[in-house]
Amino acid sequence: MSLRSKDLLSMRDLTEGEILEIFSTTDEMKAVIESGIKKMPSLAGKTVLNVFYENSTRTRMSFELAAKYLGANAANVPVSQSSVAKGENLIDTGRNLEAMGTDVIVIRHAMSGAPHLLAKNVSCSVINAGDGMNEHPTQALLDMYTMKKKKGGFKGLKVAIVGDILHSRVARSNLWGLVAMGADVTLAGPATLLPRDIHKAGVRVITDVREAVRGADVVMVLRIQLERQKSALFPSTSEYSEVFGVNNAMLALAAPGALLMHPGPVNRGVELMSEAMDGDQSVILEQVTNGTAVRMALLTMLTCGRQGGNA
């Protein structure tokens, strides 16, 4: 029950077998969460540090709770109040944290590739909790786990990912994982929010969201990331909502029993209407629960297979 690498940096690093093993371990961890006990000795004596250079609620808290449920020492490094604010670089920060006996560093950073750089310079495990517009592998794993539990598998599964594809690390990690597992993925959104050459990843890319949703087994809606846009890529949020926002009428075009997903946080009334978000097809809150279980599985698999913790 371990991964080939000491780190989890990208969905592209995982084999199909490893993904399925992560899901199998997640089943065990979800049972712990649902038992109400929520305390295991698996990671007793281990230390997990969250180093988030960007804001986060779900991901950071999910990792913190996952570590604590497994019996680890868990702490959040307040980057704005740390030596980073005094000019310390990422590698020196990582090496100093490792020198304190850290076994796992969970990092979110605004620069793509930052977790990869850190992982090359420390011997403890590094988990990518989101790097710029590049990837967010643990989000993809919890999304895919949710799909598997609800739909049974990925072969031929029709998944529509709609919204701000250009700025979405969630979209990139999901498409790498889903395509590798045999799903049929369609990306849809305004032409200005679709990355150039993304079709080379083995996905269909269109600008008609309704066409993307038609017949889909899973509809994943992405947040409009205004904070990452350097220029206006669509006229207004109200116009975006009118043309690309997902509501019940649009969701009715999907396959019967289709799942509605969103990685959060949701801009209600912009990319997703409340009527759909709060409807029976929404599994958004279940994604959150599954996220903690997936992260428990990853912490277990990255640490328990390594003798001596960060050695």
mmCIF file of C-alpha atoms in Angstrom:
data_model
loop_
_atom_site.group_PDB
_atom_site.id
_atom_site.type_symbol
_atom_site.label_atom_id
_atom_site.label_comp_id
_atom_site.label_asym_id
_atom_site.label_seq_id
_atom_site.Cartn_x
_atom_site.Cartn_y
_atom_site.Cartn_z
ATOM 1 C CA MET A 1 0.000 0.000 0.000
ATOM 2 C CA SER A 2 2.460 2.608 -1.211
ATOM 3 C CA LEU A 3 3.249 4.737 -4.257
ATOM 4 C CA ARG A 4 6.352 4.442 -6.438
ATOM 5 C CA SER A 5 7.335 8.052 -5.745
ATOM 6 C CA LYS A 6 7.912 9.710 -2.398
ATOM 7 C CA ASP A 7 5.803 12.631 -3.667
ATOM 8 C CA LEU A 8 2.433 13.352 -5.274
ATOM 9 C CA LEU A 9 3.016 16.152 -7.755
ATOM 10 C CA SER A 10 0.987 15.385 -10.884
ATOM 11 C CA MET A 11 -1.758 13.077 -12.110
ATOM 12 C CA ARG A 12 0.536 12.235 -15.007
ATOM 13 C CA ASP A 13 2.927 10.550 -12.570
ATOM 14 C CA LEU A 14 0.325 7.991 -11.462
ATOM 15 C CA THR A 15 -0.308 4.662 -13.160
ATOM 16 C CA GLU A 16 -3.814 3.262 -13.549
ATOM 17 C CA GLY A 17 -2.950 0.697 -10.894
ATOM 18 C CA GLU A 18 -1.829 3.358 -8.440
ATOM 19 C CA ILE A 19 -5.012 5.360 -8.975
ATOM 20 C CA LEU A 20 -7.128 2.293 -8.275
ATOM 21 C CA GLU A 21 -5.030 1.488 -5.186
ATOM 22 C CA ILE A 22 -5.581 5.053 -3.929
ATOM 23 C CA PHE A 23 -9.332 4.572 -4.384
ATOM 24 C CA SER A 24 -9.254 1.231 -2.571
ATOM 25 C CA THR A 25 -7.417 2.816 0.368
ATOM 26 C CA THR A 26 -9.846 5.749 0.257
ATOM 27 C CA ASP A 27 -12.713 3.296 0.797
ATOM 28 C CA GLU A 28 -11.082 2.258 4.070
ATOM 29 C CA MET A 29 -10.522 5.848 5.133
ATOM 30 C CA LYS A 30 -14.056 6.921 4.311
ATOM 31 C CA ALA A 31 -15.331 4.100 6.518
ATOM 32 C CA VAL A 32 -13.279 5.590 9.374
ATOM 33 C CA ILE A 33 -14.796 9.039 8.819
ATOM 34 C CA GLU A 34 -18.318 7.629 8.690
ATOM 35 C CA SER A 35 -17.755 5.507 11.796
ATOM 36 C CA GLY A 36 -17.728 8.619 13.956
ATOM 37 C CA ILE A 37 -14.502 7.584 15.677
ATOM 38 C CA LYS A 38 -12.255 9.484 13.279
ATOM 39 C CA LYS A 39 -9.043 8.534 15.035
ATOM 40 C CA MET A 40 -6.410 6.080 13.848
ATOM 41 C CA PRO A 41 -2.826 5.488 15.034
ATOM 42 C CA SER A 42 -1.524 4.961 11.475
ATOM 43 C CA LEU A 43 0.555 8.144 11.390
ATOM 44 C CA ALA A 44 1.373 8.418 15.077
ATOM 45 C CA GLY A 45 4.727 10.165 15.422
ATOM 46 C CA LYS A 46 4.579 11.626 11.898
ATOM 47 C CA THR A 47 4.441 15.350 11.172
ATOM 48 C CA VAL A 48 2.467 16.941 8.329
ATOM 49 C CA LEU A 49 2.882 20.641 7.560
ATOM 50 C CA ASN A 50 0.569 22.691 5.330
ATOM 51 C CA VAL A 51 2.495 25.462 3.562
ATOM 52 C CA PHE A 52 -0.047 27.493 1.611
ATOM 53 C CA TYR A 53 1.182 30.534 -0.297
ATOM 54 C CA GLU A 54 -2.372 31.031 -1.597
ATOM 55 C CA ASN A 55 -5.697 31.200 0.221
ATOM 56 C CA SER A 56 -7.606 27.983 0.806
ATOM 57 C CA THR A 57 -10.414 26.676 2.969
ATOM 58 C CA ARG A 58 -11.436 23.216 1.764
ATOM 59 C CA THR A 59 -8.037 21.870 0.725
ATOM 60 C CA ARG A 60 -6.061 23.163 3.696
ATOM 61 C CA MET A 61 -8.625 22.085 6.290
ATOM 62 C CA SER A 62 -9.082 18.754 4.549
ATOM 63 C CA PHE A 63 -5.375 17.965 4.784
ATOM 64 C CA GLU A 64 -5.208 19.144 8.395
ATOM 65 C CA LEU A 65 -8.158 16.987 9.429
ATOM 66 C CA ALA A 66 -6.870 14.026 7.396
ATOM 67 C CA ALA A 67 -3.548 14.154 9.237
ATOM 68 C CA LYS A 68 -5.207 14.475 12.638
ATOM 69 C CA TYR A 69 -7.663 11.641 11.956
ATOM 70 C CA LEU A 70 -4.625 9.455 11.241
ATOM 71 C CA GLY A 71 -2.912 10.449 14.493
ATOM 72 C CA ALA A 72 -0.216 12.674 12.969
ATOM 73 C CA ASN A 73 1.067 15.977 14.264
ATOM 74 C CA ALA A 74 -0.456 18.570 11.909
ATOM 75 C CA ALA A 75 0.272 22.273 11.633
ATOM 76 C CA ASN A 76 -0.341 25.126 9.236
ATOM 77 C CA VAL A 77 2.607 27.376 8.420
ATOM 78 C CA PRO A 78 1.412 31.008 8.303
ATOM 79 C CA VAL A 79 3.392 32.032 5.231
ATOM 80 C CA SER A 80 2.595 35.749 5.536
ATOM 81 C CA GLN A 81 4.055 35.721 9.060
ATOM 82 C CA SER A 82 6.973 33.397 8.342
ATOM 83 C CA SER A 83 10.532 33.951 7.145
ATOM 84 C CA VAL A 84 9.173 33.957 3.598
ATOM 85 C CA ALA A 85 7.989 37.486 4.285
ATOM 86 C CA LYS A 86 11.613 38.330 5.119
ATOM 87 C CA GLY A 87 12.861 37.064 1.772
ATOM 88 C CA GLU A 88 13.622 33.400 2.444
ATOM 89 C CA ASN A 89 13.327 31.334 -0.737
ATOM 90 C CA LEU A 90 11.239 28.205 -1.204
ATOM 91 C CA ILE A 91 14.105 25.728 -1.082
ATOM 92 C CA ASP A 92 15.527 27.156 2.142
ATOM 93 C CA THR A 93 12.060 27.201 3.700
ATOM 94 C CA GLY A 94 11.532 23.559 2.777
ATOM 95 C CA ARG A 95 14.917 22.456 4.060
ATOM 96 C CA ASN A 96 14.381 24.233 7.367
ATOM 97 C CA LEU A 97 10.946 22.663 7.805
ATOM 98 C CA GLU A 98 12.401 19.250 7.020
ATOM 99 C CA ALA A 99 15.149 19.802 9.562
ATOM 100 C CA MET A 100 12.433 20.083 12.201
ATOM 101 C CA GLY A 101 11.468 16.458 11.572
ATOM 102 C CA THR A 102 8.717 16.987 9.029
ATOM 103 C CA ASP A 103 7.553 13.883 7.154
ATOM 104 C CA VAL A 104 5.158 15.491 4.650
ATOM 105 C CA ILE A 105 4.966 19.020 3.276
ATOM 106 C CA VAL A 106 1.678 19.918 1.617
ATOM 107 C CA ILE A 107 2.254 22.971 -0.542
ATOM 108 C CA ARG A 108 0.059 25.353 -2.520
ATOM 109 C CA HIS A 109 1.888 27.976 -4.538
ATOM 110 C CA ALA A 110 1.023 30.595 -7.148
ATOM 111 C CA MET A 111 3.919 29.529 -9.366
ATOM 112 C CA SER A 112 3.529 26.472 -11.582
ATOM 113 C CA GLY A 113 6.236 23.932 -10.794
ATOM 114 C CA ALA A 114 6.948 25.141 -7.243
ATOM 115 C CA PRO A 115 6.079 21.769 -5.614
ATOM 116 C CA HIS A 116 8.334 19.977 -8.129
ATOM 117 C CA LEU A 117 11.236 22.282 -7.252
ATOM 118 C CA LEU A 118 10.692 21.715 -3.547
ATOM 119 C CA ALA A 119 10.436 17.933 -3.940
ATOM 120 C CA LYS A 120 13.842 17.811 -5.659
ATOM 121 C CA ASN A 121 15.465 19.584 -2.738
ATOM 122 C CA VAL A 122 14.012 17.783 0.282
ATOM 123 C CA SER A 123 13.894 14.107 1.187
ATOM 124 C CA CYS A 124 10.508 14.246 2.924
ATOM 125 C CA SER A 125 7.326 13.715 0.905
ATOM 126 C CA VAL A 126 5.815 16.673 -0.940
ATOM 127 C CA ILE A 127 2.160 16.866 -1.976
ATOM 128 C CA ASN A 128 1.045 19.363 -4.582
ATOM 129 C CA ALA A 129 -2.075 21.120 -3.273
ATOM 130 C CA GLY A 130 -2.236 23.353 -6.341
ATOM 131 C CA ASP A 131 0.517 25.090 -8.280
ATOM 132 C CA GLY A 132 -0.464 28.124 -10.306
ATOM 133 C CA MET A 133 -2.546 27.190 -13.338
ATOM 134 C CA ASN A 134 -0.779 23.842 -13.651
ATOM 135 C CA GLU A 135 -2.297 21.039 -11.558
ATOM 136 C CA HIS A 136 -4.263 20.109 -8.449
ATOM 137 C CA PRO A 137 -3.898 16.316 -8.309
ATOM 138 C CA THR A 138 -5.633 15.642 -4.995
ATOM 139 C CA GLN A 139 -8.727 17.509 -6.219
ATOM 140 C CA ALA A 140 -8.776 15.370 -9.352
ATOM 141 C CA LEU A 141 -8.446 12.213 -7.272
ATOM 142 C CA LEU A 142 -11.384 13.140 -5.046
ATOM 143 C CA ASP A 143 -13.441 14.114 -8.101
ATOM 144 C CA MET A 144 -12.644 10.842 -9.837
ATOM 145 C CA TYR A 145 -13.272 8.839 -6.675
ATOM 146 C CA THR A 146 -16.715 10.437 -6.429
ATOM 147 C CA MET A 147 -17.439 9.530 -10.053
ATOM 148 C CA LYS A 148 -16.309 5.942 -9.523
ATOM 149 C CA LYS A 149 -18.461 5.462 -6.437
ATOM 150 C CA LYS A 150 -21.508 6.904 -8.195
ATOM 151 C CA LYS A 151 -21.018 5.529 -11.705
ATOM 152 C CA GLY A 152 -18.983 2.365 -11.142
ATOM 153 C CA GLY A 153 -16.041 3.080 -13.442
ATOM 154 C CA PHE A 154 -14.523 5.250 -16.128
ATOM 155 C CA LYS A 155 -14.516 3.290 -19.388
ATOM 156 C CA GLY A 156 -16.775 5.231 -21.756
ATOM 157 C CA LEU A 157 -17.950 7.597 -19.007
ATOM 158 C CA LYS A 158 -18.954 10.890 -20.608
ATOM 159 C CA VAL A 159 -17.629 13.815 -18.583
ATOM 160 C CA ALA A 160 -18.288 17.445 -19.485
ATOM 161 C CA ILE A 161 -15.996 19.994 -17.816
ATOM 162 C CA VAL A 162 -17.354 23.478 -18.401
ATOM 163 C CA GLY A 163 -16.306 27.006 -17.520
ATOM 164 C CA ASP A 164 -12.931 28.710 -17.060
ATOM 165 C CA ILE A 165 -10.711 25.958 -18.452
ATOM 166 C CA LEU A 166 -7.806 28.299 -19.196
ATOM 167 C CA HIS A 167 -7.041 29.165 -15.573
ATOM 168 C CA SER A 168 -8.124 25.854 -14.024
ATOM 169 C CA ARG A 169 -5.530 23.525 -12.534
ATOM 170 C CA VAL A 170 -8.482 21.327 -11.530
ATOM 171 C CA ALA A 171 -9.453 20.879 -15.184
ATOM 172 C CA ARG A 172 -5.917 19.906 -16.158
ATOM 173 C CA SER A 173 -5.500 17.316 -13.420
ATOM 174 C CA ASN A 174 -8.947 15.859 -14.090
ATOM 175 C CA LEU A 175 -8.451 15.547 -17.813
ATOM 176 C CA TRP A 176 -5.081 13.794 -17.380
ATOM 177 C CA GLY A 177 -6.573 11.336 -14.910
ATOM 178 C CA LEU A 178 -9.880 10.765 -16.680
ATOM 179 C CA VAL A 179 -8.364 10.239 -20.119
ATOM 180 C CA ALA A 180 -5.838 7.790 -18.655
ATOM 181 C CA MET A 181 -8.707 5.802 -17.108
ATOM 182 C CA GLY A 182 -10.704 5.651 -20.343
ATOM 183 C CA ALA A 183 -13.308 8.374 -19.870
ATOM 184 C CA ASP A 184 -14.696 10.453 -22.745
ATOM 185 C CA VAL A 185 -13.957 14.077 -21.789
ATOM 186 C CA THR A 186 -15.371 17.251 -23.322
ATOM 187 C CA LEU A 187 -14.147 20.706 -22.351
ATOM 188 C CA ALA A 188 -16.431 23.677 -22.986
ATOM 189 C CA GLY A 189 -16.412 27.405 -22.329
ATOM 190 C CA PRO A 190 -15.881 30.775 -23.992
ATOM 191 C CA ALA A 191 -13.192 30.654 -26.694
ATOM 192 C CA THR A 192 -11.141 33.116 -24.647
ATOM 193 C CA LEU A 193 -11.127 30.684 -21.702
ATOM 194 C CA LEU A 194 -10.020 27.604 -23.642
ATOM 195 C CA PRO A 195 -6.263 26.880 -23.661
ATOM 196 C CA ARG A 196 -4.586 26.655 -27.034
ATOM 197 C CA ASP A 197 -3.806 23.100 -28.171
ATOM 198 C CA ILE A 198 -5.621 21.523 -25.202
ATOM 199 C CA HIS A 199 -7.318 19.155 -27.676
ATOM 200 C CA LYS A 200 -3.954 17.396 -28.012
ATOM 201 C CA ALA A 201 -4.596 15.927 -24.560
ATOM 202 C CA GLY A 202 -7.167 13.583 -26.122
ATOM 203 C CA VAL A 203 -10.299 15.569 -25.256
ATOM 204 C CA ARG A 204 -13.028 17.255 -27.272
ATOM 205 C CA VAL A 205 -12.980 21.059 -27.028
ATOM 206 C CA ILE A 206 -16.045 23.153 -27.926
ATOM 207 C CA THR A 207 -17.579 26.536 -27.096
ATOM 208 C CA ASP A 208 -21.200 25.331 -26.908
ATOM 209 C CA VAL A 209 -21.786 24.382 -23.280
ATOM 210 C CA ARG A 210 -25.213 22.943 -24.047
ATOM 211 C CA GLU A 211 -23.709 20.615 -26.614
ATOM 212 C CA ALA A 212 -21.058 19.557 -24.103
ATOM 213 C CA VAL A 213 -23.668 18.789 -21.442
ATOM 214 C CA ARG A 214 -25.947 16.889 -23.827
ATOM 215 C CA GLY A 215 -25.814 13.200 -22.923
ATOM 216 C CA ALA A 216 -23.077 13.658 -20.305
ATOM 217 C CA ASP A 217 -22.900 11.312 -17.327
ATOM 218 C CA VAL A 218 -21.007 13.893 -15.267
ATOM 219 C CA VAL A 219 -21.171 17.681 -15.523
ATOM 220 C CA MET A 220 -18.302 19.409 -13.736
ATOM 221 C CA VAL A 221 -18.669 23.179 -13.495
ATOM 222 C CA LEU A 222 -15.593 25.341 -12.888
ATOM 223 C CA ARG A 223 -15.339 28.637 -11.057
ATOM 224 C CA ILE A 224 -14.656 31.821 -12.990
ATOM 225 C CA GLN A 225 -11.210 32.781 -11.686
ATOM 226 C CA LEU A 226 -11.267 36.543 -11.980
ATOM 227 C CA GLU A 227 -8.213 36.829 -9.729
ATOM 228 C CA ARG A 228 -6.032 35.061 -12.325
ATOM 229 C CA GLN A 229 -7.194 37.074 -15.314
ATOM 230 C CA LYS A 230 -4.849 39.816 -16.434
ATOM 231 C CA SER A 231 -7.445 41.227 -18.861
ATOM 232 C CA ALA A 232 -11.186 40.972 -19.364
ATOM 233 C CA LEU A 233 -11.829 37.705 -21.228
ATOM 234 C CA PHE A 234 -15.617 38.092 -21.382
ATOM 235 C CA PRO A 235 -17.906 41.164 -21.267
ATOM 236 C CA SER A 236 -19.399 40.687 -17.793
ATOM 237 C CA THR A 237 -20.295 38.034 -15.238
ATOM 238 C CA SER A 238 -23.992 38.579 -15.971
ATOM 239 C CA GLU A 239 -23.490 37.876 -19.659
ATOM 240 C CA TYR A 240 -21.295 34.886 -18.858
ATOM 241 C CA SER A 241 -24.029 33.549 -16.593
ATOM 242 C CA GLU A 242 -26.677 33.954 -19.261
ATOM 243 C CA VAL A 243 -24.711 32.101 -21.940
ATOM 244 C CA PHE A 244 -22.525 29.645 -20.030
ATOM 245 C CA GLY A 245 -24.082 29.334 -16.563
ATOM 246 C CA VAL A 246 -25.410 25.882 -15.712
ATOM 247 C CA ASN A 247 -29.024 25.738 -14.539
ATOM 248 C CA ASN A 248 -31.663 23.032 -14.308
ATOM 249 C CA ALA A 249 -32.750 23.521 -17.916
ATOM 250 C CA MET A 250 -29.214 22.934 -19.139
ATOM 251 C CA LEU A 251 -28.688 20.033 -16.756
ATOM 252 C CA ALA A 252 -31.815 18.387 -18.185
ATOM 253 C CA LEU A 253 -29.850 17.865 -21.414
ATOM 254 C CA ALA A 254 -27.468 15.498 -19.621
ATOM 255 C CA ALA A 255 -27.973 11.749 -19.349
ATOM 256 C CA PRO A 256 -30.548 10.523 -16.830
ATOM 257 C CA GLY A 257 -29.001 10.447 -13.360
ATOM 258 C CA ALA A 258 -26.088 12.654 -14.375
ATOM 259 C CA LEU A 259 -23.907 13.986 -11.572
ATOM 260 C CA LEU A 260 -23.389 17.701 -11.023
ATOM 261 C CA MET A 261 -19.958 18.532 -9.603
ATOM 262 C CA HIS A 262 -17.951 21.632 -8.707
ATOM 263 C CA PRO A 263 -14.522 21.826 -7.014
ATOM 264 C CA GLY A 264 -15.554 24.940 -5.051
ATOM 265 C CA PRO A 265 -15.819 27.627 -4.051
ATOM 266 C CA VAL A 266 -18.950 28.267 -6.111
ATOM 267 C CA ASN A 267 -19.889 31.656 -7.479
ATOM 268 C CA ARG A 268 -23.641 31.191 -7.065
ATOM 269 C CA GLY A 269 -25.564 32.746 -9.895
ATOM 270 C CA VAL A 270 -22.514 33.050 -12.155
ATOM 271 C CA GLU A 271 -21.183 29.692 -13.368
ATOM 272 C CA LEU A 272 -23.771 27.673 -11.452
ATOM 273 C CA MET A 273 -27.324 28.519 -10.489
ATOM 274 C CA SER A 274 -28.583 27.768 -6.978
ATOM 275 C CA GLU A 275 -31.470 25.666 -8.300
ATOM 276 C CA ALA A 276 -28.982 23.205 -9.774
ATOM 277 C CA MET A 277 -26.367 23.461 -7.034
ATOM 278 C CA ASP A 278 -28.900 22.578 -4.338
ATOM 279 C CA GLY A 279 -30.705 19.973 -6.444
ATOM 280 C CA ASP A 280 -30.766 16.182 -6.216
ATOM 281 C CA GLN A 281 -28.083 15.684 -8.856
ATOM 282 C CA SER A 282 -25.495 17.735 -6.997
ATOM 283 C CA VAL A 283 -22.728 15.772 -5.250
ATOM 284 C CA ILE A 284 -20.690 18.848 -4.334
ATOM 285 C CA LEU A 285 -20.779 18.267 -0.578
ATOM 286 C CA GLU A 286 -20.014 14.576 -1.086
ATOM 287 C CA GLN A 287 -16.919 15.676 -2.990
ATOM 288 C CA VAL A 288 -15.807 17.526 0.142
ATOM 289 C CA THR A 289 -16.266 14.451 2.339
ATOM 290 C CA ASN A 290 -14.454 12.291 -0.185
ATOM 291 C CA GLY A 291 -11.641 14.842 -0.284
ATOM 292 C CA THR A 292 -10.728 14.209 3.329
ATOM 293 C CA ALA A 293 -10.794 10.436 2.777
ATOM 294 C CA VAL A 294 -8.623 10.678 -0.350
ATOM 295 C CA ARG A 295 -6.070 12.805 1.480
ATOM 296 C CA MET A 296 -6.029 10.355 4.376
ATOM 297 C CA ALA A 297 -5.292 7.610 1.857
ATOM 298 C CA LEU A 298 -2.466 9.577 0.256
ATOM 299 C CA LEU A 299 -0.830 10.505 3.562
ATOM 300 C CA THR A 300 -0.946 6.844 4.556
ATOM 301 C CA MET A 301 0.457 5.567 1.275
ATOM 302 C CA LEU A 302 3.247 8.140 1.119
ATOM 303 C CA THR A 303 4.449 7.653 4.690
ATOM 304 C CA CYS A 304 3.765 4.086 5.767
ATOM 305 C CA GLY A 305 5.788 2.616 2.920
ATOM 306 C CA ARG A 306 8.850 4.682 3.846
ATOM 307 C CA GLN A 307 11.097 3.588 6.660
ATOM 308 C CA GLY A 308 12.234 6.294 9.015
ATOM 309 C CA GLY A 309 9.730 8.924 7.968
ATOM 310 C CA ASN A 310 11.640 11.725 6.283
ATOM 311 C CA ALA A 311 14.901 9.767 6.103
#
